[in-house]
Amino acid sequence: MPAPLVKTKTPGIYKRGSRYAVQFRGIDGKQRQESAPTYDAARLLKAKRETDAREGVDRPQARLSFASYALEWIDRYPGRGRRGFREQTRREYRRDLERYAIPFLDGQLRRTLVQITPRDIARFVGWLCNEQEQGERAARDRRAQLEHKGRYAEAEAVVAVPVCLADATVRRILAPVRAVSCNRDA
C-alpha cells in the first residue's frame, strides 16, 4: 500500500513519503498525477502542466513506450513536404522501426519515450555499426522466418555471419527515429 498523501500549502501538491505528488487536469479534462523529488520541482511541474493544458499541449505520458508511440506516429504522420508522406516511405519507416529501433530502444535499453536521450541514440548508432551484433540480429530474423514456415531443421542450421551496414543504410534507419523524437511533443 502506497504512503498516504499529505496536503501541502500549494493546492494539488501532496507529500507522499520522500517525494511529492502533483495532481493536475490534462488537456482531455482527466485528472492526472506525476511525482517530483522536491517541493520546488513539484511546484514547477504543476505550473508547467497547467500551462500545457491551457495552451492545448498534450505531452506523452512518462510510461508510454517508444514502440507504441512510434507505431502510432507512423500511422498519423502527414509528412513535412507539400506532397506529404508517401505510403512506400511509411512502409519503409515502419519496417526499419520494427526491425532495428524498437528491438534496441524498447528491448535492449528498455526505455520509455521520454527517457530516450542523445546518448541512447548514439548507442543505437554504435549498435547499428557493430558488424557482429548485426550478424546476430540477421541470423535471429532468418531463424524466425524459417520457424514461422515450419522449417525447424533449417532454422537450427542458421549461423551468424558479420553484417556491415552501409553509412546510407544507417542514415535511413535513423531517419524515422529522429522524426519520432523530434515530433514526440507534437
GROMACS .gro file of C-alpha atoms in nm, residues 8 11 27-28 32 42 53 56 74 83 90 93 100 119 129 136 140 148 151-152 157 179 181:
model
   23
    8THR     CA    1   0.098   2.096   0.142
   11PRO     CA    2  -0.328   2.308  -0.379
   27ILE     CA    3  -0.595   1.867  -2.198
   28ASP     CA    4  -0.866   1.599  -2.207
   32ARG     CA    5  -0.351   1.310  -1.385
   42ALA     CA    6   0.667   1.979  -0.780
   53ALA     CA    7  -0.339   2.231  -2.054
   56GLY     CA    8  -0.376   2.284  -2.555
   74ILE     CA    9   0.379   0.629  -3.833
   83ARG     CA   10   0.329   1.623  -5.130
   90ARG     CA   11   0.556   0.491  -4.443
   93TYR     CA   12   0.983   0.365  -4.182
  100TYR     CA   13   1.608  -0.211  -3.569
  119ARG     CA   14   2.340   0.917  -2.556
  129CYS     CA   15   2.762  -0.015  -3.688
  136GLU     CA   16   2.343  -1.200  -3.486
  140ARG     CA   17   1.774  -1.432  -3.541
  148HIS     CA   18   0.732  -1.943  -3.898
  151ARG     CA   19   1.126  -2.538  -4.134
  152TYR     CA   20   1.281  -2.601  -3.791
  157ALA     CA   21   2.144  -2.456  -3.905
  179ALA     CA   22   1.147   1.208  -3.684
  181SER     CA   23   1.198   1.202  -3.141
   0.00000   0.00000   0.00000
